[in-house]
């Protein structure tokens, strides 16, 4: 792959920063919306997705830090930080969803949660595509990895949305915590990719 010249690289870096700041802003707002929706609906899936947004904030912050002064050592530290965040998220989600299923805890309907996760899915897919293109052109593994994190965030939004809709329309209360297992699976998969995948 041909590396871009200095002017093109600076343009790509600015675009990378813009994508990360957009992700950061969306997730900061999302934590507030999801906290309100999760408490109102007593939904473990929405609470878990809120925690995923918190992890995404951390991941975006790491990428912003890494893009400000690239280097192999800095990239390795950035990737490890993202991996540790997802590991913690996976453990919490597995424990929480298992507890909810074991106790038969029934969530309420959440129109706000349904609306927010639907819009979030579309936004995250668009941001992920931009990060994938920009990270590839910059040959930056941290931005490309965080782009996959953003893609996973969009997929998780779809999974949570499905659980919320099934609970609302069909009364399938277990669909909400079951969706959390999907979040945990993708979090663990990303941890494996970060720490053991080939780069």
Short mmCIF file of N, CA, C and O in Angstrom, two decimals, residues 30-128:
data_model
loop_
_atom_site.label_atom_id
_atom_site.label_comp_id
_atom_site.label_asym_id
_atom_site.label_seq_id
_atom_site.Cartn_x
_atom_site.Cartn_y
_atom_site.Cartn_z
N UNK A 30 -25.36 9.49 24.54
CA UNK A 30 -25.99 8.17 24.66
C UNK A 30 -26.01 7.64 26.08
O UNK A 30 -26.98 6.99 26.49
N UNK A 31 -24.96 7.89 26.84
CA UNK A 31 -24.93 7.41 28.22
C UNK A 31 -26.08 8.00 29.03
O UNK A 31 -26.75 7.31 29.81
N UNK A 32 -26.34 9.28 28.82
CA UNK A 32 -27.44 9.95 29.54
C UNK A 32 -28.78 9.36 29.11
O UNK A 32 -29.62 9.00 29.94
N UNK A 33 -28.99 9.25 27.79
CA UNK A 33 -30.25 8.71 27.27
C UNK A 33 -30.45 7.27 27.73
O UNK A 33 -31.54 6.89 28.20
N UNK A 34 -29.41 6.45 27.62
CA UNK A 34 -29.52 5.04 27.98
C UNK A 34 -29.70 4.84 29.48
O UNK A 34 -30.42 3.92 29.89
N UNK A 35 -29.07 5.68 30.28
CA UNK A 35 -29.26 5.57 31.73
C UNK A 35 -30.71 5.82 32.09
O UNK A 35 -31.32 5.07 32.87
N UNK A 36 -31.30 6.85 31.51
CA UNK A 36 -32.71 7.17 31.77
C UNK A 36 -33.62 6.04 31.28
O UNK A 36 -34.53 5.60 31.99
N UNK A 37 -33.35 5.55 30.05
CA UNK A 37 -34.18 4.49 29.47
C UNK A 37 -34.04 3.20 30.26
O UNK A 37 -35.02 2.49 30.50
N UNK A 38 -32.81 2.86 30.68
CA UNK A 38 -32.57 1.61 31.41
C UNK A 38 -33.26 1.62 32.76
O UNK A 38 -33.86 0.63 33.18
N UNK A 39 -33.19 2.75 33.47
CA UNK A 39 -33.84 2.86 34.78
C UNK A 39 -35.35 2.79 34.63
O UNK A 39 -36.04 2.10 35.38
N UNK A 40 -35.88 3.52 33.63
CA UNK A 40 -37.33 3.54 33.42
C UNK A 40 -37.88 2.17 33.07
O UNK A 40 -38.95 1.77 33.53
N UNK A 41 -37.13 1.43 32.22
CA UNK A 41 -37.61 0.13 31.75
C UNK A 41 -37.08 -1.03 32.57
O UNK A 41 -37.47 -2.17 32.34
N UNK A 42 -36.17 -0.75 33.49
CA UNK A 42 -35.50 -1.82 34.27
C UNK A 42 -34.87 -2.84 33.31
O UNK A 42 -35.01 -4.05 33.48
N UNK A 43 -34.19 -2.32 32.29
CA UNK A 43 -33.65 -3.15 31.22
C UNK A 43 -32.15 -3.36 31.39
O UNK A 43 -31.38 -2.40 31.34
N UNK A 44 -31.75 -4.61 31.57
CA UNK A 44 -30.33 -4.92 31.68
C UNK A 44 -29.63 -4.75 30.34
O UNK A 44 -28.45 -4.39 30.28
N UNK A 45 -30.33 -4.97 29.24
CA UNK A 45 -29.73 -4.79 27.92
C UNK A 45 -29.39 -3.33 27.68
O UNK A 45 -28.32 -3.00 27.16
N UNK A 46 -30.29 -2.44 28.04
CA UNK A 46 -30.01 -1.01 27.88
C UNK A 46 -28.89 -0.55 28.81
O UNK A 46 -28.06 0.27 28.43
N UNK A 47 -28.88 -1.08 30.03
CA UNK A 47 -27.80 -0.74 30.96
C UNK A 47 -26.46 -1.24 30.40
O UNK A 47 -25.45 -0.53 30.45
N UNK A 48 -26.45 -2.45 29.87
CA UNK A 48 -25.24 -2.99 29.27
C UNK A 48 -24.78 -2.20 28.06
O UNK A 48 -23.59 -1.96 27.86
N UNK A 49 -25.75 -1.74 27.26
CA UNK A 49 -25.40 -0.95 26.09
C UNK A 49 -24.86 0.42 26.51
O UNK A 49 -23.99 0.99 25.85
N UNK A 50 -25.38 0.94 27.63
CA UNK A 50 -24.83 2.17 28.18
C UNK A 50 -23.38 2.00 28.59
O UNK A 50 -22.54 2.87 28.36
N UNK A 51 -23.07 0.85 29.20
CA UNK A 51 -21.68 0.56 29.56
C UNK A 51 -20.81 0.40 28.31
O UNK A 51 -19.65 0.82 28.29
N UNK A 52 -21.38 -0.20 27.27
CA UNK A 52 -20.65 -0.30 26.02
C UNK A 52 -20.33 1.09 25.47
O UNK A 52 -19.25 1.32 24.94
N UNK A 53 -21.27 2.02 25.62
CA UNK A 53 -21.02 3.40 25.19
C UNK A 53 -19.88 4.01 25.99
O UNK A 53 -19.07 4.78 25.45
N UNK A 54 -19.82 3.68 27.28
CA UNK A 54 -18.73 4.17 28.12
C UNK A 54 -17.39 3.62 27.64
O UNK A 54 -16.39 4.35 27.57
N UNK A 55 -17.37 2.33 27.28
CA UNK A 55 -16.15 1.72 26.74
C UNK A 55 -15.78 2.38 25.42
O UNK A 55 -14.60 2.65 25.14
N UNK A 56 -16.77 2.67 24.60
CA UNK A 56 -16.51 3.33 23.32
C UNK A 56 -15.93 4.72 23.52
O UNK A 56 -15.05 5.16 22.77
N UNK A 57 -16.39 5.41 24.56
CA UNK A 57 -15.80 6.72 24.90
C UNK A 57 -14.33 6.55 25.23
O UNK A 57 -13.47 7.31 24.76
N UNK A 58 -14.03 5.54 26.04
CA UNK A 58 -12.64 5.27 26.38
C UNK A 58 -11.81 4.93 25.15
O UNK A 58 -10.68 5.41 24.99
N UNK A 59 -12.38 4.11 24.26
CA UNK A 59 -11.67 3.71 23.04
C UNK A 59 -11.40 4.92 22.15
O UNK A 59 -10.30 5.07 21.59
N UNK A 60 -12.39 5.79 22.00
CA UNK A 60 -12.20 6.99 21.18
C UNK A 60 -11.14 7.90 21.78
O UNK A 60 -10.32 8.48 21.06
N UNK A 61 -11.15 8.02 23.11
CA UNK A 61 -10.14 8.85 23.78
C UNK A 61 -8.74 8.29 23.55
O UNK A 61 -7.79 9.05 23.30
N UNK A 62 -8.62 6.97 23.60
CA UNK A 62 -7.32 6.32 23.35
C UNK A 62 -6.86 6.61 21.92
O UNK A 62 -5.68 6.91 21.68
N UNK A 63 -7.77 6.54 20.95
CA UNK A 63 -7.39 6.77 19.56
C UNK A 63 -6.97 8.23 19.35
O UNK A 63 -6.00 8.51 18.66
N UNK A 64 -7.71 9.15 19.96
CA UNK A 64 -7.34 10.57 19.87
C UNK A 64 -5.93 10.77 20.44
O UNK A 64 -5.10 11.49 19.85
N UNK A 65 -5.66 10.13 21.57
CA UNK A 65 -4.33 10.20 22.17
C UNK A 65 -3.27 9.61 21.23
O UNK A 65 -2.20 10.19 21.03
N UNK A 66 -3.58 8.47 20.62
CA UNK A 66 -2.62 7.80 19.74
C UNK A 66 -2.39 8.59 18.46
O UNK A 66 -1.25 8.73 17.99
N UNK A 67 -3.45 9.17 17.88
CA UNK A 67 -3.30 9.92 16.64
C UNK A 67 -2.48 11.19 16.83
O UNK A 67 -1.87 11.69 15.88
N UNK A 68 -2.45 11.71 18.05
CA UNK A 68 -1.72 12.96 18.30
C UNK A 68 -0.20 12.77 18.25
O UNK A 68 0.54 13.73 18.10
N UNK A 69 0.26 11.52 18.37
CA UNK A 69 1.70 11.26 18.32
C UNK A 69 1.90 9.77 18.06
O UNK A 69 2.08 8.99 19.00
N UNK A 70 1.86 9.37 16.80
CA UNK A 70 1.89 7.94 16.48
C UNK A 70 3.27 7.35 16.71
O UNK A 70 4.28 8.04 16.76
N UNK A 71 3.31 6.05 16.84
CA UNK A 71 4.54 5.29 17.05
C UNK A 71 4.15 3.88 17.45
O UNK A 71 3.06 3.67 17.99
N UNK A 72 5.02 2.92 17.19
CA UNK A 72 4.67 1.53 17.46
C UNK A 72 4.37 1.27 18.92
O UNK A 72 3.41 0.58 19.27
N UNK A 73 5.21 1.80 19.81
CA UNK A 73 4.98 1.60 21.25
C UNK A 73 3.67 2.20 21.70
O UNK A 73 2.91 1.59 22.46
N UNK A 74 3.38 3.40 21.20
CA UNK A 74 2.12 4.08 21.54
C UNK A 74 0.93 3.29 20.99
O UNK A 74 -0.10 3.17 21.65
N UNK A 75 1.07 2.75 19.80
CA UNK A 75 -0.01 1.97 19.21
C UNK A 75 -0.29 0.71 20.02
O UNK A 75 -1.45 0.36 20.25
N UNK A 76 0.77 0.02 20.46
CA UNK A 76 0.58 -1.19 21.25
C UNK A 76 -0.13 -0.89 22.57
O UNK A 76 -1.03 -1.62 22.99
N UNK A 77 0.27 0.18 23.23
CA UNK A 77 -0.38 0.57 24.49
C UNK A 77 -1.84 0.93 24.26
O UNK A 77 -2.72 0.56 25.05
N UNK A 78 -2.11 1.65 23.16
CA UNK A 78 -3.49 2.04 22.84
C UNK A 78 -4.36 0.82 22.62
O UNK A 78 -5.50 0.73 23.12
N UNK A 79 -3.85 -0.15 21.86
CA UNK A 79 -4.62 -1.36 21.59
C UNK A 79 -4.89 -2.15 22.86
O UNK A 79 -5.99 -2.67 23.07
N UNK A 80 -3.88 -2.23 23.74
CA UNK A 80 -4.08 -2.95 25.00
C UNK A 80 -5.13 -2.27 25.87
O UNK A 80 -5.95 -2.95 26.51
N UNK A 81 -5.11 -0.96 25.92
CA UNK A 81 -6.11 -0.23 26.71
C UNK A 81 -7.52 -0.51 26.21
O UNK A 81 -8.45 -0.73 27.00
N UNK A 82 -7.69 -0.52 24.90
CA UNK A 82 -9.00 -0.83 24.32
C UNK A 82 -9.40 -2.26 24.67
O UNK A 82 -10.54 -2.54 25.05
N UNK A 83 -8.44 -3.19 24.57
CA UNK A 83 -8.72 -4.59 24.90
C UNK A 83 -9.13 -4.79 26.34
O UNK A 83 -10.07 -5.54 26.63
N UNK A 84 -8.43 -4.15 27.28
CA UNK A 84 -8.77 -4.28 28.70
C UNK A 84 -10.18 -3.75 28.97
O UNK A 84 -10.94 -4.34 29.76
N UNK A 85 -10.55 -2.66 28.33
CA UNK A 85 -11.88 -2.11 28.52
C UNK A 85 -12.96 -3.08 28.09
O UNK A 85 -13.96 -3.27 28.79
N UNK A 86 -12.75 -3.73 26.96
CA UNK A 86 -13.73 -4.69 26.48
C UNK A 86 -13.76 -5.94 27.34
O UNK A 86 -14.80 -6.57 27.50
N UNK A 87 -12.64 -6.32 27.91
CA UNK A 87 -12.62 -7.47 28.81
C UNK A 87 -13.47 -7.22 30.05
O UNK A 87 -14.26 -8.08 30.47
N UNK A 88 -13.33 -6.04 30.62
CA UNK A 88 -14.13 -5.68 31.80
C UNK A 88 -15.61 -5.64 31.46
O UNK A 88 -16.46 -6.10 32.24
N UNK A 89 -15.94 -5.09 30.30
CA UNK A 89 -17.33 -5.04 29.87
C UNK A 89 -17.91 -6.44 29.73
O UNK A 89 -19.03 -6.71 30.19
N UNK A 90 -17.17 -7.36 29.12
CA UNK A 90 -17.66 -8.73 28.91
C UNK A 90 -17.96 -9.42 30.24
O UNK A 90 -19.00 -10.08 30.38
N UNK A 91 -17.07 -9.27 31.22
CA UNK A 91 -17.28 -9.91 32.52
C UNK A 91 -18.55 -9.37 33.18
O UNK A 91 -19.39 -10.14 33.67
N UNK A 92 -18.71 -8.05 33.17
CA UNK A 92 -19.90 -7.46 33.78
C UNK A 92 -21.17 -7.97 33.09
O UNK A 92 -22.15 -8.35 33.76
N UNK A 93 -21.17 -7.97 31.77
CA UNK A 93 -22.37 -8.37 31.03
C UNK A 93 -22.74 -9.82 31.28
O UNK A 93 -23.92 -10.15 31.43
N UNK A 94 -21.75 -10.70 31.33
CA UNK A 94 -22.03 -12.13 31.56
C UNK A 94 -22.64 -12.35 32.95
O UNK A 94 -23.62 -13.09 33.10
N UNK A 95 -22.09 -11.70 33.95
CA UNK A 95 -22.60 -11.85 35.32
C UNK A 95 -24.01 -11.27 35.42
O UNK A 95 -24.93 -11.91 35.96
N UNK A 96 -24.20 -10.08 34.89
CA UNK A 96 -25.49 -9.39 35.01
C UNK A 96 -26.60 -10.14 34.28
O UNK A 96 -27.69 -10.33 34.82
N UNK A 97 -26.35 -10.56 33.03
CA UNK A 97 -27.40 -11.23 32.26
C UNK A 97 -27.74 -12.59 32.85
O UNK A 97 -28.91 -13.00 32.86
N UNK A 98 -26.74 -13.30 33.38
CA UNK A 98 -27.00 -14.58 34.01
C UNK A 98 -27.87 -14.41 35.26
O UNK A 98 -28.81 -15.18 35.49
N UNK A 99 -27.57 -13.39 36.04
CA UNK A 99 -28.37 -13.11 37.23
C UNK A 99 -29.81 -12.78 36.86
O UNK A 99 -30.76 -13.28 37.48
N UNK A 100 -30.00 -11.97 35.83
CA UNK A 100 -31.36 -11.59 35.41
C UNK A 100 -32.14 -12.80 34.94
O UNK A 100 -33.32 -12.98 35.30
N UNK A 101 -31.53 -13.67 34.15
CA UNK A 101 -32.22 -14.86 33.66
C UNK A 101 -32.53 -15.82 34.81
O UNK A 101 -33.60 -16.43 34.85
N UNK A 102 -31.59 -15.96 35.74
CA UNK A 102 -31.78 -16.89 36.86
C UNK A 102 -32.90 -16.45 37.78
O UNK A 102 -33.64 -17.28 38.33
N UNK A 103 -33.06 -15.14 37.95
CA UNK A 103 -34.09 -14.62 38.87
C UNK A 103 -35.42 -14.33 38.17
O UNK A 103 -36.41 -14.05 38.84
N UNK A 104 -35.44 -14.41 36.83
CA UNK A 104 -36.68 -14.14 36.11
C UNK A 104 -37.10 -12.69 36.17
O UNK A 104 -38.29 -12.37 36.16
N UNK A 105 -36.13 -11.78 36.19
CA UNK A 105 -36.39 -10.34 36.28
C UNK A 105 -37.00 -9.84 34.97
O UNK A 105 -36.40 -9.99 33.91
N UNK A 106 -38.21 -9.26 35.02
CA UNK A 106 -38.92 -8.84 33.82
C UNK A 106 -38.73 -7.34 33.55
O UNK A 106 -39.16 -6.51 34.38
N UNK A 107 -38.14 -6.96 32.41
CA UNK A 107 -38.02 -5.54 32.06
C UNK A 107 -39.35 -4.99 31.55
O UNK A 107 -40.22 -5.75 31.11
N UNK A 108 -39.50 -3.67 31.62
CA UNK A 108 -40.68 -3.00 31.08
C UNK A 108 -40.42 -2.65 29.61
O UNK A 108 -39.30 -2.80 29.11
N UNK A 109 -41.47 -2.15 28.93
CA UNK A 109 -41.32 -1.69 27.56
C UNK A 109 -40.51 -0.39 27.56
O UNK A 109 -40.57 0.39 28.51
N UNK A 110 -39.80 -0.12 26.46
CA UNK A 110 -38.97 1.08 26.38
C UNK A 110 -38.99 1.69 24.99
O UNK A 110 -38.10 1.44 24.17
N UNK A 111 -40.00 2.53 24.70
CA UNK A 111 -40.02 3.22 23.41
C UNK A 111 -38.78 4.08 23.20
O UNK A 111 -38.24 4.15 22.08
N UNK A 112 -38.31 4.74 24.26
CA UNK A 112 -37.10 5.56 24.15
C UNK A 112 -35.89 4.69 23.80
O UNK A 112 -35.09 5.03 22.92
N UNK A 113 -35.77 3.54 24.46
CA UNK A 113 -34.67 2.64 24.17
C UNK A 113 -34.71 2.13 22.74
O UNK A 113 -33.67 2.03 22.07
N UNK A 114 -35.91 1.81 22.26
CA UNK A 114 -36.06 1.32 20.89
C UNK A 114 -35.64 2.40 19.89
O UNK A 114 -34.87 2.14 18.96
N UNK A 115 -36.10 3.62 20.11
CA UNK A 115 -35.76 4.72 19.20
C UNK A 115 -34.28 5.03 19.20
O UNK A 115 -33.66 5.17 18.13
N UNK A 116 -33.67 5.09 20.39
CA UNK A 116 -32.26 5.44 20.49
C UNK A 116 -31.37 4.37 19.87
O UNK A 116 -30.43 4.68 19.13
N UNK A 117 -31.65 3.10 20.15
CA UNK A 117 -30.79 2.04 19.60
C UNK A 117 -30.92 1.95 18.08
O UNK A 117 -29.93 1.66 17.39
N UNK A 118 -32.10 2.23 17.55
CA UNK A 118 -32.28 2.20 16.10
C UNK A 118 -31.43 3.29 15.43
O UNK A 118 -30.72 3.03 14.44
N UNK A 119 -31.49 4.51 15.96
CA UNK A 119 -30.71 5.61 15.39
C UNK A 119 -29.22 5.38 15.61
O UNK A 119 -28.40 5.63 14.72
N UNK A 120 -28.86 4.88 16.79
CA UNK A 120 -27.45 4.63 17.10
C UNK A 120 -26.84 3.62 16.14
O UNK A 120 -25.69 3.77 15.70
N UNK A 121 -27.59 2.58 15.80
CA UNK A 121 -27.09 1.58 14.86
C UNK A 121 -26.68 2.23 13.54
O UNK A 121 -25.58 2.00 13.02
N UNK A 122 -27.55 3.09 13.00
CA UNK A 122 -27.26 3.75 11.73
C UNK A 122 -26.03 4.66 11.84
O UNK A 122 -25.16 4.67 10.96
N UNK A 123 -25.95 5.43 12.94
CA UNK A 123 -24.82 6.34 13.14
C UNK A 123 -23.51 5.57 13.28
O UNK A 123 -22.49 5.93 12.68
N UNK A 124 -23.52 4.50 14.08
CA UNK A 124 -22.29 3.73 14.30
C UNK A 124 -21.81 3.05 13.01
O UNK A 124 -20.61 2.98 12.75
N UNK A 125 -22.74 2.53 12.19
CA UNK A 125 -22.33 1.90 10.94
C UNK A 125 -21.66 2.92 10.02
O UNK A 125 -20.65 2.62 9.35
N UNK A 126 -22.20 4.16 9.97
CA UNK A 126 -21.60 5.20 9.14
C UNK A 126 -20.21 5.59 9.66
O UNK A 126 -19.26 5.74 8.88
N UNK A 127 -20.07 5.77 10.97
CA UNK A 127 -18.79 6.13 11.55
C UNK A 127 -17.76 5.00 11.36
O UNK A 127 -16.59 5.26 11.06
N UNK A 128 -18.21 3.76 11.52
CA UNK A 128 -17.30 2.62 11.35
C UNK A 128 -16.74 2.57 9.93
O UNK A 128 -15.55 2.29 9.73
#
